[in-house]
PDB file of C-alpha atoms in Angstrom:
ATOM      1  CA  MET A   3       0.000   0.000   0.000  1.00  0.00           C
ATOM      2  CA  THR A   4       1.356   3.413  -0.925  1.00  0.00           C
ATOM      3  CA  CYS A   5       1.947   6.094   1.662  1.00  0.00           C
ATOM      4  CA  ARG A   6      -0.876   8.173   0.135  1.00  0.00           C
ATOM      5  CA  LYS A   7      -3.339   5.278   0.327  1.00  0.00           C
ATOM      6  CA  MET A   8      -2.277   4.597   3.916  1.00  0.00           C
ATOM      7  CA  LYS A   9      -2.847   8.255   4.778  1.00  0.00           C
ATOM      8  CA  ILE A  10      -6.296   8.250   3.152  1.00  0.00           C
ATOM      9  CA  ALA A  11      -7.224   5.007   4.924  1.00  0.00           C
ATOM     10  CA  ALA A  12      -6.015   6.396   8.259  1.00  0.00           C
ATOM     11  CA  VAL A  13      -7.966   9.629   7.856  1.00  0.00           C
ATOM     12  CA  THR A  14     -11.101   7.736   6.805  1.00  0.00           C
ATOM     13  CA  ALA A  15     -10.817   5.564   9.904  1.00  0.00           C
ATOM     14  CA  ALA A  16     -10.123   8.606  12.074  1.00  0.00           C
ATOM     15  CA  LEU A  17     -13.226  10.366  10.718  1.00  0.00           C
ATOM     16  CA  ALA A  18     -15.358   7.337  11.546  1.00  0.00           C
ATOM     17  CA  VAL A  19     -13.882   7.012  15.040  1.00  0.00           C
ATOM     18  CA  GLY A  20     -14.168  10.758  15.613  1.00  0.00           C
ATOM     19  CA  LEU A  21     -17.799  10.696  14.619  1.00  0.00           C
ATOM     20  CA  GLY A  22     -18.410   7.927  17.118  1.00  0.00           C
ATOM     21  CA  PHE A  23     -16.739   9.914  19.896  1.00  0.00           C
ATOM     22  CA  CYS A  24     -18.777  12.998  18.966  1.00  0.00           C
ATOM     23  CA  GLN A  25     -21.985  11.000  19.143  1.00  0.00           C
ATOM     24  CA  ILE A  26     -21.045   9.621  22.568  1.00  0.00           C
ATOM     25  CA  ALA A  27     -20.045  13.046  23.862  1.00  0.00           C
ATOM     26  CA  SER A  28     -23.187  14.720  22.582  1.00  0.00           C
ATOM     27  CA  ALA A  29     -25.354  11.958  24.031  1.00  0.00           C
ATOM     28  CA  GLN A  30     -23.736  12.506  27.435  1.00  0.00           C
ATOM     29  CA  ASP A  31     -23.921  16.319  27.333  1.00  0.00           C
ATOM     30  CA  HIS A  32     -27.067  17.394  29.135  1.00  0.00           C
ATOM     31  CA  SER A  33     -26.096  21.058  29.443  1.00  0.00           C
ATOM     32  CA  GLY A  34     -28.208  22.148  26.475  1.00  0.00           C
ATOM     33  CA  HIS A  35     -31.227  20.038  27.418  1.00  0.00           C
ATOM     34  CA  GLY A  36     -31.856  19.217  23.788  1.00  0.00           C
ATOM     35  CA  ALA A  37     -30.992  22.659  22.413  1.00  0.00           C
ATOM     36  CA  PRO A  38     -29.528  22.418  18.904  1.00  0.00           C
ATOM     37  CA  ALA A  39     -25.827  23.005  18.403  1.00  0.00           C
ATOM     38  CA  ALA A  40     -24.536  25.742  16.134  1.00  0.00           C
ATOM     39  CA  ASP A  41     -26.031  25.487  12.634  1.00  0.00           C
ATOM     40  CA  ALA A  42     -22.824  24.389  10.897  1.00  0.00           C
ATOM     41  CA  GLU A  43     -21.999  21.872  13.616  1.00  0.00           C
ATOM     42  CA  SER A  44     -25.457  20.315  13.609  1.00  0.00           C
ATOM     43  CA  ALA A  45     -25.569  20.256   9.798  1.00  0.00           C
ATOM     44  CA  SER A  46     -22.186  18.562   9.518  1.00  0.00           C
ATOM     45  CA  GLY A  47     -22.985  16.187  12.361  1.00  0.00           C
ATOM     46  CA  ALA A  48     -26.262  15.278  10.675  1.00  0.00           C
ATOM     47  CA  GLY A  49     -24.398  14.719   7.420  1.00  0.00           C
ATOM     48  CA  TYR A  50     -21.819  12.450   9.029  1.00  0.00           C
ATOM     49  CA  LYS A  51     -24.538  10.515  10.864  1.00  0.00           C
ATOM     50  CA  ALA A  52     -26.543  10.067   7.660  1.00  0.00           C
ATOM     51  CA  ALA A  53     -23.448   8.740   5.864  1.00  0.00           C
ATOM     52  CA  MET A  54     -22.732   6.262   8.646  1.00  0.00           C
ATOM     53  CA  ASP A  55     -26.370   5.176   8.960  1.00  0.00           C
ATOM     54  CA  LYS A  56     -26.585   4.519   5.220  1.00  0.00           C
ATOM     55  CA  MET A  57     -23.332   2.538   5.288  1.00  0.00           C
ATOM     56  CA  HIS A  58     -24.512   0.402   8.190  1.00  0.00           C
ATOM     57  CA  ALA A  59     -27.888  -0.238   6.546  1.00  0.00           C
ATOM     58  CA  ASP A  60     -26.271  -1.173   3.225  1.00  0.00           C
ATOM     59  CA  MET A  61     -23.729  -3.450   4.884  1.00  0.00           C
ATOM     60  CA  THR A  62     -26.367  -5.118   7.067  1.00  0.00           C
ATOM     61  CA  ALA A  63     -28.611  -5.771   4.058  1.00  0.00           C
ATOM     62  CA  MET A  64     -25.732  -7.301   2.094  1.00  0.00           C
ATOM     63  CA  ASP A  65     -26.248 -10.841   0.854  1.00  0.00           C
ATOM     64  CA  TYR A  66     -23.213 -12.935   1.778  1.00  0.00           C
ATOM     65  CA  SER A  67     -22.154 -15.374  -0.912  1.00  0.00           C
ATOM     66  CA  GLY A  68     -19.669 -17.435   1.073  1.00  0.00           C
ATOM     67  CA  ASP A  69     -16.951 -16.311  -1.345  1.00  0.00           C
ATOM     68  CA  ALA A  70     -14.523 -14.192   0.682  1.00  0.00           C
ATOM     69  CA  ASP A  71     -13.408 -12.200  -2.350  1.00  0.00           C
ATOM     70  CA  VAL A  72     -16.945 -11.358  -3.492  1.00  0.00           C
ATOM     71  CA  ASP A  73     -18.117 -10.562   0.035  1.00  0.00           C
ATOM     72  CA  PHE A  74     -15.094  -8.313   0.610  1.00  0.00           C
ATOM     73  CA  ALA A  75     -15.883  -6.278  -2.502  1.00  0.00           C
ATOM     74  CA  ARG A  76     -19.603  -6.136  -1.683  1.00  0.00           C
ATOM     75  CA  GLY A  77     -18.888  -4.929   1.853  1.00  0.00           C
ATOM     76  CA  MET A  78     -16.189  -2.459   0.927  1.00  0.00           C
ATOM     77  CA  ILE A  79     -18.321  -0.625  -1.621  1.00  0.00           C
ATOM     78  CA  PRO A  80     -20.712   0.868   0.974  1.00  0.00           C
ATOM     79  CA  HIS A  81     -17.757   1.431   3.307  1.00  0.00           C
ATOM     80  CA  HIS A  82     -15.949   3.442   0.628  1.00  0.00           C
ATOM     81  CA  GLN A  83     -19.175   5.256  -0.306  1.00  0.00           C
ATOM     82  CA  ALA A  84     -19.519   6.371   3.321  1.00  0.00           C
ATOM     83  CA  ALA A  85     -15.995   7.803   3.165  1.00  0.00           C
ATOM     84  CA  ILE A  86     -16.989   9.724   0.032  1.00  0.00           C
ATOM     85  CA  ASP A  87     -20.185  10.966   1.643  1.00  0.00           C
ATOM     86  CA  MET A  88     -18.310  12.079   4.766  1.00  0.00           C
ATOM     87  CA  ALA A  89     -15.682  13.849   2.654  1.00  0.00           C
ATOM     88  CA  ARG A  90     -18.465  15.702   0.836  1.00  0.00           C
ATOM     89  CA  VAL A  91     -19.877  16.827   4.195  1.00  0.00           C
ATOM     90  CA  LEU A  92     -16.437  18.153   5.066  1.00  0.00           C
ATOM     91  CA  LEU A  93     -16.227  20.028   1.761  1.00  0.00           C
ATOM     92  CA  GLU A  94     -19.629  21.576   2.430  1.00  0.00           C
ATOM     93  CA  HIS A  95     -18.914  22.627   6.010  1.00  0.00           C
ATOM     94  CA  GLY A  96     -15.168  22.451   6.653  1.00  0.00           C
ATOM     95  CA  LYS A  97     -12.798  25.368   6.437  1.00  0.00           C
ATOM     96  CA  ASP A  98      -9.290  23.964   6.977  1.00  0.00           C
ATOM     97  CA  PRO A  99      -7.443  23.894   3.630  1.00  0.00           C
ATOM     98  CA  GLU A 100      -5.494  20.747   4.519  1.00  0.00           C
ATOM     99  CA  MET A 101      -8.632  18.827   5.460  1.00  0.00           C
ATOM    100  CA  ARG A 102     -10.463  20.084   2.355  1.00  0.00           C
ATOM    101  CA  LYS A 103      -7.587  18.892   0.145  1.00  0.00           C
ATOM    102  CA  LEU A 104      -7.564  15.538   1.910  1.00  0.00           C
ATOM    103  CA  ALA A 105     -11.334  15.218   1.489  1.00  0.00           C
ATOM    104  CA  GLU A 106     -10.922  15.773  -2.256  1.00  0.00           C
ATOM    105  CA  GLU A 107      -8.225  13.083  -2.336  1.00  0.00           C
ATOM    106  CA  VAL A 108     -10.449  10.688  -0.377  1.00  0.00           C
ATOM    107  CA  ILE A 109     -13.271  11.216  -2.871  1.00  0.00           C
ATOM    108  CA  SER A 110     -11.003  10.608  -5.850  1.00  0.00           C
ATOM    109  CA  ALA A 111      -9.334   7.510  -4.402  1.00  0.00           C
ATOM    110  CA  GLN A 112     -12.515   5.941  -3.034  1.00  0.00           C
ATOM    111  CA  GLU A 113     -14.486   6.511  -6.250  1.00  0.00           C
ATOM    112  CA  ALA A 114     -11.713   4.828  -8.222  1.00  0.00           C
ATOM    113  CA  GLU A 115     -11.643   1.863  -5.841  1.00  0.00           C
ATOM    114  CA  ILE A 116     -15.436   1.500  -5.929  1.00  0.00           C
ATOM    115  CA  GLY A 117     -15.235   1.401  -9.722  1.00  0.00           C
ATOM    116  CA  GLN A 118     -12.494  -1.207  -9.548  1.00  0.00           C
ATOM    117  CA  MET A 119     -14.534  -3.390  -7.190  1.00  0.00           C
ATOM    118  CA  GLN A 120     -17.699  -3.035  -9.273  1.00  0.00           C
ATOM    119  CA  GLU A 121     -15.803  -4.088 -12.402  1.00  0.00           C
ATOM    120  CA  TRP A 122     -14.247  -7.013 -10.529  1.00  0.00           C
ATOM    121  CA  LEU A 123     -17.673  -8.115  -9.302  1.00  0.00           C
ATOM    122  CA  LYS A 124     -19.031  -8.031 -12.865  1.00  0.00           C
ATOM    123  CA  ALA A 125     -16.148 -10.251 -13.995  1.00  0.00           C
ATOM    124  CA  HIS A 126     -16.461 -12.597 -10.975  1.00  0.00           C
ATOM    125  CA  PRO A 127     -20.139 -13.184 -10.212  1.00  0.00           C
ATOM    126  CA  ALA A 128     -20.854 -15.190  -7.080  1.00  0.00           C
ATOM    127  CA  GLU A 129     -21.974 -18.730  -7.701  1.00  0.00           C
TER     128      GLU A 129
END
């Protein structure tokens, strides 16, 4: 794996973990008694949550074939799509130039890998 791919994978994982910590922290914070957070924060949080919820639903609904290669590709497609969706949320709401550049790289890399897996699945249908 190239250094760039490792960096993208690490950031994708960090975004997912960070989102989980944010959800835990917000669930434990009773200071606002249900008051909404700042508009940008609640909009980005809602976007990240929607991306993760869709990924989990798509992965849960996945039909397992028993073929490890096929099931890997089938499972990774929604995982990669969630990374794309989260990167798009960042581009909509984020301000840091480094993170915005990384989000663009994540989108490019993950879209290419989804395409690769879709093509592989077409060439290797599960039996």
